[in-house]
Amino acid sequence: METHPGDDAVPLKRPKGRAAPESLPWPQATREQWNDYRWQLSNRITSVDDLAGLCGISAEETRLLSRVTDLYRIGITPYYLSLARFDDPDDPILRQAVPSAEECFGAESGEDDPLEEEKDMPVPGLTHRYPDRCLLVVTNFCSMYCRHCTRKRIWAMGEAAKTEFELSKMFAYVKRHEEIRDVIISGGDPLTLPTERLEYILKNLRKIPHVEILRIGTRVPVVLPMRIDDELCSVLSKYGPVWVNTQFNHPREVTPEARQACDRLLRAGVPVNNQTVLLKGINDHAEIIRKLNTELLKAKVRPYYLFQCDMVRGLSHFRTRLSKGIGIMEALRGHTSGLAIPSYVVDVPGGGGKIPLMPNYILSIGEERTVLRNYEGIIVSYEESPDDGRPSARPETAPAAPRNDVYRLLTGEVRALIPAGNERMARRKRRCESASPTT
Ligand SMILES: *Cc1c(COP(=O)(O)O)cnc(C)c1O
Ligand code: SF4
């Protein structure tokens, strides 16, 4: 068992070094309180002064950081802070949780909403970007505010959950759109909602016949694992299939408490997948990602995505180059369990969505053979099957919606996809129109 403040037998290991706190601000907490998520929430660090009281920040730095938190609030659970090592200036826990001046100084580069989620919002809080799934922001509240958050822009709207009226508009949209079969409940952190409110959301979405699966995006297993209690688990299993996507970014976050939280979810029939954000100086090394992902497999959590850090205002100090992510993928594939290998994706500016990136394994494509290379650098000639004229399989049901994408180029339905506003096509059209006697 980990040690906790208030545990008389084994005192919490005091971080050593320059910025070491003399004591944690919760020396009176009992183990019972520590394990109660409500206690964790009401004892969050919510100001730079709280933090300064903990880890010897100079008065000048305190003033500077207060200017940062005027823009982007601070919130750290005692549990998450207890994972920190204060003597390490590059501590991966502190870098994710403690504000830095770069959040403001780096503000010239990046945008508040580079993924244009707001532009793909038919009703406030609901982003419908992909054909068969949509994303709902149901609250702006998080138990911990990650400094690298992509949705930092919504923090300014206050720590409020969406009202029943706002939610009802989202439910109505999902109901009207029969093509939506997968609803992602996001935020903020949906698992910080009161259990009844979460149940209300799940129940209403479950009532919609075409909604097949519900997903919850949450960092609670990482920053507030005690929230995953029996009551919550029974609600989640009642409205299944519910999937949870969480965000472990560093092996040090995979603690006994976090494993237990994931285990409770799994026992409730909720598969847990992980979405790591690639962060400079925190986890941008193949060995850290490999260790993280194999630790997650031990907890039966599947690494799903490795996200390129978005071009959001105030995040530039966290961003790596794309080559870093591709290099990490190169170091994983073949070298460790395939289950430990996520897809590396970049969510592109302008609402283009997620694009997977990986090293090239195809060296050359010929008519009869394709030349591939493996992870060791062995180059292989792969014989293609001869075309024997037999048709491919046919699905029992016709594809749902007409497509207008690259896939149609492969099926031969269209010969080219032409960008809107192509000047040559516009000229053609004008010529046709002027030649036509009917117009
Ligand atoms: C990431 C995302 C999804 C889900 O994408 P998957 O690849 O299905 O996990 C859906 N909607 C939006 C707006 C997203 O950003
Ligand atoms: S938990 Fe998610 S939504 Fe909340 S601050 Fe962290 S990254 Fe952002």
Coordinates of C-alpha atoms and ligand atoms in Angstrom, one line a residue:
M1 CA 0.0 0.0 0.0
E2 CA 1.2 3.5 -0.8
T3 CA 1.8 5.9 2.1
H4 CA -0.5 8.8 2.8
P5 CA -0.5 11.9 4.9
G6 CA -2.3 11.1 8.1
D7 CA -1.1 7.5 8.1
D8 CA 0.6 7.4 11.4
A9 CA 2.6 4.3 10.8
V10 CA 4.3 5.4 7.6
P11 CA 4.5 9.1 7.0
L12 CA 4.3 10.4 3.4
K13 CA 7.7 10.5 1.8
R14 CA 8.7 14.1 2.0
P15 CA 10.1 15.3 -1.3
K16 CA 13.6 16.6 -0.9
G17 CA 15.6 19.4 -2.5
R18 CA 15.4 23.1 -3.2
A19 CA 11.7 23.5 -3.6
A20 CA 10.8 20.8 -1.2
P21 CA 7.7 21.6 1.0
E22 CA 8.2 21.3 4.7
S23 CA 5.0 19.5 5.0
L24 CA 1.9 18.8 2.9
P25 CA -1.1 20.9 3.8
W26 CA -3.2 17.9 4.7
P27 CA -1.3 16.5 7.7
Q28 CA -4.5 16.0 9.6
A29 CA -6.2 14.0 6.8
T30 CA -7.2 10.5 7.9
R31 CA -6.9 7.6 5.5
E32 CA -10.6 7.6 5.3
Q33 CA -10.7 11.2 4.2
W34 CA -7.8 10.7 1.8
N35 CA -9.7 7.9 0.1
D36 CA -12.9 10.0 -0.2
Y37 CA -13.1 11.8 -3.5
R38 CA -15.3 14.5 -2.0
W39 CA -12.5 15.3 0.4
Q40 CA -10.0 15.3 -2.4
L41 CA -12.2 17.7 -4.4
S42 CA -12.7 20.1 -1.5
N43 CA -9.0 20.1 -0.7
R44 CA -7.8 20.8 -4.2
I45 CA -5.0 23.4 -4.7
T46 CA -6.8 26.2 -6.5
S47 CA -4.4 29.1 -6.2
V48 CA -0.8 29.9 -6.7
D49 CA -0.7 30.9 -3.0
D50 CA -1.9 27.5 -2.0
L51 CA 1.0 26.1 -4.1
A52 CA 3.5 28.6 -2.8
G53 CA 2.7 27.5 0.7
L54 CA 3.7 24.0 -0.4
C55 CA 6.8 24.3 -2.4
G56 CA 8.7 27.4 -1.8
I57 CA 7.9 29.5 -4.8
S58 CA 9.4 33.0 -4.5
A59 CA 7.1 36.0 -4.1
E60 CA 8.1 37.3 -7.5
E61 CA 7.3 34.0 -9.2
T62 CA 4.1 33.8 -7.3
R63 CA 3.0 37.1 -8.7
L64 CA 4.0 36.0 -12.2
L65 CA 2.2 32.7 -12.0
S66 CA -0.9 34.4 -10.6
R67 CA -1.0 36.3 -13.9
V68 CA -1.0 32.9 -15.6
T69 CA -3.8 31.6 -13.5
D70 CA -5.9 34.7 -14.1
L71 CA -6.0 33.3 -17.7
Y72 CA -5.9 29.6 -17.0
R73 CA -7.0 28.4 -13.6
I74 CA -5.2 26.0 -11.4
G75 CA -6.6 22.9 -9.9
I76 CA -4.7 20.0 -8.5
T77 CA -6.0 17.1 -6.3
P78 CA -3.9 16.3 -3.2
Y79 CA -3.7 12.7 -4.5
Y80 CA -2.1 13.8 -7.8
L81 CA 0.3 16.2 -6.1
S82 CA 1.3 13.4 -3.8
L83 CA 2.8 11.7 -6.8
A84 CA 5.2 14.6 -7.4
R85 CA 8.9 14.8 -6.7
F86 CA 9.5 18.4 -5.7
D87 CA 13.3 18.1 -6.0
D88 CA 13.1 17.5 -9.8
P89 CA 12.6 20.7 -11.8
D90 CA 11.4 18.5 -14.7
D91 CA 9.1 16.3 -12.7
P92 CA 6.5 14.9 -15.1
I93 CA 3.7 15.2 -12.5
L94 CA 4.4 18.8 -11.6
R95 CA 4.9 19.9 -15.3
Q96 CA 1.4 18.6 -16.0
A97 CA -0.2 20.2 -13.0
V98 CA 1.7 23.4 -12.1
P99 CA 1.2 26.5 -14.2
S100 CA 4.2 28.0 -16.0
A101 CA 4.9 31.4 -17.4
E102 CA 5.3 29.9 -20.8
E103 CA 1.5 29.4 -21.0
C104 CA 1.3 33.2 -21.4
F105 CA 4.6 34.0 -23.1
G106 CA 4.0 31.4 -25.8
A107 CA 0.5 32.8 -26.5
E108 CA 1.5 34.4 -29.8
S109 CA 1.6 31.0 -31.4
G110 CA -1.4 28.8 -31.6
E111 CA -5.1 29.4 -31.5
D112 CA -7.8 28.9 -28.9
D113 CA -9.6 26.4 -31.0
P114 CA -7.3 25.2 -33.8
L115 CA -9.4 22.0 -34.3
E116 CA -12.4 24.3 -35.0
E117 CA -14.6 22.2 -32.7
E118 CA -16.9 25.3 -32.3
K119 CA -17.4 25.5 -36.0
D120 CA -18.5 21.8 -36.2
M121 CA -21.1 22.5 -33.4
P122 CA -24.6 22.3 -34.7
V123 CA -25.8 22.9 -31.1
P124 CA -23.6 24.4 -28.3
G125 CA -21.4 21.8 -26.7
L126 CA -21.9 19.1 -29.4
T127 CA -19.2 18.6 -32.0
H128 CA -20.3 16.5 -35.0
R129 CA -17.2 16.0 -37.1
Y130 CA -17.2 12.4 -38.2
P131 CA -20.1 10.7 -39.9
D132 CA -21.2 8.2 -37.3
R133 CA -20.1 9.6 -34.0
C134 CA -20.2 12.9 -32.1
L135 CA -18.7 14.5 -29.0
L136 CA -20.6 16.1 -26.1
V137 CA -19.0 18.6 -23.7
V138 CA -21.2 18.1 -20.7
T139 CA -19.2 20.1 -18.1
N140 CA -16.3 22.6 -17.9
F141 CA -15.2 21.2 -14.6
C142 CA -12.1 19.1 -14.1
S143 CA -10.7 17.8 -10.8
M144 CA -7.2 18.6 -12.1
Y145 CA -6.6 21.2 -14.8
C146 CA -3.9 19.8 -17.1
R147 CA -1.6 22.5 -18.3
H148 CA -1.5 20.9 -21.7
C149 CA -5.3 20.8 -22.1
T150 CA -6.6 21.1 -25.7
R151 CA -9.9 22.6 -24.5
K152 CA -8.3 25.3 -22.3
R153 CA -10.5 27.8 -24.1
I154 CA -13.6 26.5 -22.2
W155 CA -12.1 27.1 -18.8
A156 CA -12.9 30.8 -19.2
M157 CA -16.6 29.8 -19.1
G158 CA -16.3 28.9 -15.5
E159 CA -16.5 25.6 -13.6
A160 CA -20.0 24.9 -14.6
A161 CA -21.8 21.8 -15.9
K162 CA -24.2 22.0 -18.8
T163 CA -27.8 22.6 -17.6
E164 CA -30.7 20.2 -18.3
F165 CA -31.9 22.6 -20.9
E166 CA -28.6 22.6 -22.7
L167 CA -28.3 18.9 -22.5
S168 CA -31.8 18.4 -23.9
K169 CA -30.7 20.2 -27.1
M170 CA -27.8 17.9 -27.4
F171 CA -30.0 14.8 -26.9
A172 CA -32.5 16.1 -29.4
Y173 CA -29.7 16.5 -32.0
V174 CA -28.5 13.0 -31.5
K175 CA -32.1 11.7 -31.7
R176 CA -32.6 13.5 -35.0
H177 CA -29.4 12.1 -36.5
E178 CA -29.9 8.4 -37.0
E179 CA -26.4 8.0 -38.4
I180 CA -24.9 8.7 -34.9
R181 CA -24.1 5.3 -33.3
D182 CA -21.3 6.3 -31.0
V183 CA -21.6 9.2 -28.5
I184 CA -18.5 10.5 -26.7
I185 CA -19.3 12.1 -23.4
S186 CA -16.5 14.6 -22.7
G187 CA -15.7 17.9 -21.1
G188 CA -14.2 19.0 -18.8
D189 CA -14.3 15.7 -17.0
P190 CA -17.7 14.0 -17.0
L191 CA -16.8 11.7 -14.1
T192 CA -16.7 14.8 -11.8
L193 CA -20.4 15.2 -12.3
P194 CA -22.7 14.1 -9.4
T195 CA -23.6 10.4 -10.1
E196 CA -27.3 11.3 -10.6
R197 CA -26.4 13.8 -13.2
L198 CA -24.2 11.4 -15.1
E199 CA -26.9 8.8 -14.9
Y200 CA -29.4 11.3 -16.3
I201 CA -27.1 11.8 -19.3
L202 CA -26.5 8.1 -19.8
K203 CA -30.1 7.3 -19.4
N204 CA -31.3 9.9 -22.0
L205 CA -28.7 8.8 -24.6
R206 CA -29.5 5.1 -24.0
K207 CA -33.1 5.8 -24.8
I208 CA -32.1 6.7 -28.4
P209 CA -32.4 3.5 -30.4
H210 CA -29.7 4.1 -32.9
V211 CA -27.0 5.0 -30.3
E212 CA -25.0 1.8 -30.0
I213 CA -22.1 2.7 -27.7
L214 CA -21.4 5.4 -25.2
R215 CA -17.9 6.5 -24.5
I216 CA -16.7 8.6 -21.5
G217 CA -13.5 10.7 -21.8
T218 CA -12.1 11.2 -18.3
R219 CA -8.8 11.7 -16.5
V220 CA -10.4 10.7 -13.2
P221 CA -8.6 7.3 -13.0
V222 CA -5.3 9.2 -13.2
V223 CA -6.0 12.2 -11.0
L224 CA -8.8 11.2 -8.7
P225 CA -9.0 7.4 -8.7
M226 CA -11.1 7.2 -5.6
R227 CA -14.0 8.6 -7.6
I228 CA -14.4 5.2 -9.3
D229 CA -16.6 3.9 -6.5
D230 CA -19.3 1.1 -6.4
E231 CA -22.1 3.6 -6.9
L232 CA -20.5 5.0 -10.1
C233 CA -19.6 1.5 -11.4
S234 CA -23.1 0.3 -11.0
V235 CA -24.5 3.2 -13.0
L236 CA -21.9 2.6 -15.8
S237 CA -22.8 -1.0 -16.0
K238 CA -26.5 -0.3 -16.1
Y239 CA -26.3 1.8 -19.3
G240 CA -23.6 -0.3 -21.1
P241 CA -22.0 -0.8 -23.5
V242 CA -20.0 2.1 -22.0
W243 CA -16.3 2.5 -22.9
V244 CA -13.9 4.7 -20.9
N245 CA -11.1 6.5 -22.5
T246 CA -8.6 7.9 -20.0
Q247 CA -5.3 9.7 -20.2
F248 CA -2.2 8.3 -18.6
N249 CA 0.8 10.2 -19.8
H250 CA 3.7 8.9 -17.7
P251 CA 4.5 5.5 -16.1
R252 CA 4.6 7.2 -12.6
E253 CA 0.9 7.8 -12.9
V254 CA 0.2 4.1 -13.0
T255 CA -0.1 3.8 -9.2
P256 CA -1.8 1.0 -7.2
E257 CA -4.7 3.4 -6.7
A258 CA -5.0 4.1 -10.4
R259 CA -4.8 0.4 -11.2
Q260 CA -7.5 -0.3 -8.7
A261 CA -9.8 2.3 -10.3
C262 CA -9.2 0.8 -13.8
D263 CA -9.9 -2.7 -12.3
R264 CA -13.2 -1.5 -10.8
L265 CA -14.3 -0.2 -14.2
L266 CA -13.2 -3.4 -15.9
R267 CA -15.1 -5.5 -13.4
A268 CA -18.2 -3.4 -14.1
G269 CA -17.9 -4.4 -17.8
V270 CA -16.4 -1.1 -18.9
P271 CA -13.4 -1.5 -21.2
V272 CA -10.7 1.1 -20.5
N273 CA -8.5 2.5 -23.2
N274 CA -5.8 5.1 -22.9
Q275 CA -5.1 8.3 -24.9
T276 CA -1.6 9.6 -24.1
V277 CA -0.7 13.2 -25.1
L278 CA 2.9 13.4 -26.4
L279 CA 4.5 16.1 -24.3
K280 CA 7.9 17.7 -24.6
G281 CA 10.1 17.0 -21.6
I282 CA 7.4 14.8 -20.0
N283 CA 7.1 11.7 -22.1
D284 CA 8.8 12.4 -25.4
H285 CA 11.1 9.4 -25.3
A286 CA 10.4 5.9 -26.7
E287 CA 11.4 4.2 -23.5
I288 CA 9.0 6.3 -21.4
I289 CA 6.1 5.5 -23.7
R290 CA 7.1 1.8 -23.9
K291 CA 7.2 1.6 -20.1
L292 CA 3.9 3.4 -19.8
N293 CA 2.1 1.2 -22.3
T294 CA 3.4 -2.1 -20.9
E295 CA 2.5 -0.9 -17.4
L296 CA -1.0 -0.1 -18.7
L297 CA -1.3 -3.6 -20.2
K298 CA -0.5 -5.0 -16.8
A299 CA -3.6 -3.1 -15.6
K300 CA -5.5 -4.4 -18.6
V301 CA -5.8 -1.0 -20.1
R302 CA -5.3 -0.8 -23.9
P303 CA -3.1 2.0 -25.3
Y304 CA -5.5 3.5 -28.0
Y305 CA -4.0 6.8 -29.1
L306 CA -0.8 8.7 -28.8
F307 CA -1.8 12.3 -29.6
Q308 CA 0.4 14.9 -31.1
C309 CA 0.0 17.9 -28.8
D310 CA -2.4 20.4 -30.5
M311 CA -1.5 23.8 -31.8
V312 CA -3.5 25.4 -29.0
R313 CA -2.5 28.9 -27.6
G314 CA -0.2 28.6 -24.7
L315 CA 0.8 25.0 -25.4
S316 CA 3.8 25.6 -27.6
H317 CA 6.3 24.6 -24.9
F318 CA 4.7 21.2 -24.8
R319 CA 4.7 20.5 -28.5
T320 CA 7.2 18.1 -30.1
R321 CA 7.9 17.7 -33.8
L322 CA 5.9 15.1 -35.7
S323 CA 9.2 13.3 -36.3
K324 CA 9.4 12.6 -32.6
G325 CA 6.1 10.7 -32.5
I326 CA 7.0 8.8 -35.7
G327 CA 10.4 7.9 -34.1
I328 CA 8.6 6.6 -31.0
M329 CA 6.3 4.4 -33.2
E330 CA 9.4 3.1 -35.0
A331 CA 10.9 2.1 -31.6
L332 CA 7.7 0.4 -30.5
R333 CA 6.5 -1.7 -33.4
G334 CA 8.1 -5.1 -33.4
H335 CA 10.1 -4.4 -30.3
T336 CA 7.2 -4.8 -27.8
S337 CA 3.7 -6.4 -27.7
G338 CA 1.5 -5.1 -30.4
L339 CA -1.1 -4.5 -27.7
A340 CA 1.2 -1.9 -26.2
I341 CA 1.3 0.1 -29.5
P342 CA -1.2 2.9 -29.9
S343 CA -2.0 4.8 -33.1
Y344 CA -0.1 8.0 -33.3
V345 CA -2.5 10.6 -34.5
V346 CA -2.4 14.3 -35.2
D347 CA -5.7 16.3 -35.0
V348 CA -5.1 18.7 -37.8
P349 CA -6.0 22.4 -37.7
G350 CA -9.2 23.4 -39.5
G351 CA -11.3 20.5 -38.3
G352 CA -9.8 17.9 -40.6
G353 CA -9.8 15.5 -37.7
K354 CA -7.3 12.8 -36.6
I355 CA -4.7 11.7 -39.1
P356 CA -2.6 8.6 -38.2
L357 CA 1.1 8.8 -38.8
M358 CA 3.7 6.0 -38.8
P359 CA 7.0 5.1 -40.2
N360 CA 7.0 3.8 -43.8
Y361 CA 7.1 0.1 -44.1
I362 CA 6.4 -0.1 -47.9
L363 CA 9.6 0.5 -49.8
S364 CA 8.3 -0.1 -53.3
I365 CA 5.2 -1.4 -55.1
G366 CA 5.5 -3.5 -58.2
E367 CA 2.9 -5.4 -60.2
E368 CA 3.7 -8.8 -58.8
R369 CA 5.7 -8.0 -55.7
T370 CA 5.7 -5.4 -53.1
V371 CA 8.9 -4.6 -51.2
L372 CA 8.5 -4.2 -47.5
R373 CA 10.9 -3.7 -44.6
N374 CA 10.5 -5.0 -41.1
Y375 CA 11.3 -3.4 -37.8
E376 CA 14.9 -4.8 -37.9
G377 CA 15.6 -3.4 -41.3
I378 CA 15.2 -6.7 -43.1
I379 CA 13.9 -6.0 -46.6
V380 CA 11.4 -8.5 -47.9
S381 CA 9.9 -9.2 -51.3
Y382 CA 6.2 -9.9 -50.7
E383 CA 4.4 -11.8 -53.5
E384 CA 1.0 -10.4 -54.5
S385 CA -1.8 -12.8 -55.2
P386 CA -2.6 -13.1 -58.9
D387 CA -6.0 -11.7 -59.9
D388 CA -8.1 -14.8 -60.4
G389 CA -11.2 -12.8 -61.1
R390 CA -13.1 -14.0 -58.0
P391 CA -15.1 -11.2 -56.5
S392 CA -14.5 -9.7 -53.0
A393 CA -17.0 -10.3 -50.2
R394 CA -20.3 -8.5 -50.2
P395 CA -21.8 -7.1 -47.0
E396 CA -25.4 -8.1 -46.0
T397 CA -26.4 -4.5 -45.7
A398 CA -25.7 -1.6 -48.1
P399 CA -23.3 1.0 -46.8
A400 CA -25.2 3.5 -44.7
A401 CA -24.6 6.9 -46.3
P402 CA -23.2 7.9 -49.7
R403 CA -19.5 8.7 -49.3
N404 CA -17.6 11.6 -50.7
D405 CA -14.1 10.8 -49.7
V406 CA -10.8 9.1 -50.7
Y407 CA -12.3 5.7 -50.3
R408 CA -14.5 6.3 -53.4
L409 CA -11.3 6.8 -55.4
L410 CA -10.4 3.2 -54.4
T411 CA -13.7 1.8 -55.3
G412 CA -13.7 3.6 -58.6
E413 CA -17.0 5.5 -57.9
V414 CA -15.2 8.7 -58.7
R415 CA -12.1 9.5 -60.7
A416 CA -11.0 12.6 -58.8
L417 CA -11.8 14.7 -55.8
I418 CA -11.6 18.3 -56.8
P419 CA -11.1 21.1 -54.2
A420 CA -13.9 23.6 -54.0
G421 CA -12.9 26.8 -55.6
N422 CA -10.6 25.1 -58.2
E423 CA -10.1 27.9 -60.8
R424 CA -9.8 25.6 -63.8
M425 CA -13.1 23.8 -62.9
A426 CA -14.7 27.2 -62.4
R427 CA -13.6 28.2 -66.0
R428 CA -15.0 25.0 -67.4
K429 CA -18.3 25.6 -65.8
R430 CA -18.5 29.2 -67.1
R431 CA -17.7 27.9 -70.6
C432 CA -20.4 25.3 -70.4
E433 CA -22.9 27.8 -69.1
S434 CA -22.2 30.4 -71.8
A435 CA -22.4 27.6 -74.5
S436 CA -25.7 26.3 -73.3
P437 CA -28.8 27.8 -75.1
T438 CA -31.1 27.1 -72.1
T439 CA -29.4 29.4 -69.6
Ligands
LIG1 C1 -11.5 12.3 -31.4 C2 -12.9 12.6 -31.8 C3 -13.9 11.6 -32.0 C4 -13.6 10.2 -31.8 O1 -12.6 9.7 -32.7 P1 -12.3 8.2 -32.8 O2 -11.2 8.1 -33.8 O3 -13.5 7.4 -33.2 O4 -11.8 7.8 -31.4 C5 -15.1 12.1 -32.3 N1 -15.4 13.4 -32.4 C6 -14.5 14.3 -32.3 C7 -14.9 15.8 -32.5 C8 -13.2 14.0 -31.9 O5 -12.3 14.9 -31.7
SF4_2 S1 -8.8 16.3 -17.7 FE1 -9.0 16.5 -19.9 S2 -10.4 18.2 -20.2 FE2 -9.7 18.3 -18.0 S3 -7.9 19.7 -18.1 FE3 -7.1 17.6 -18.3 S4 -7.0 17.3 -20.6 FE4 -8.3 19.1 -20.2

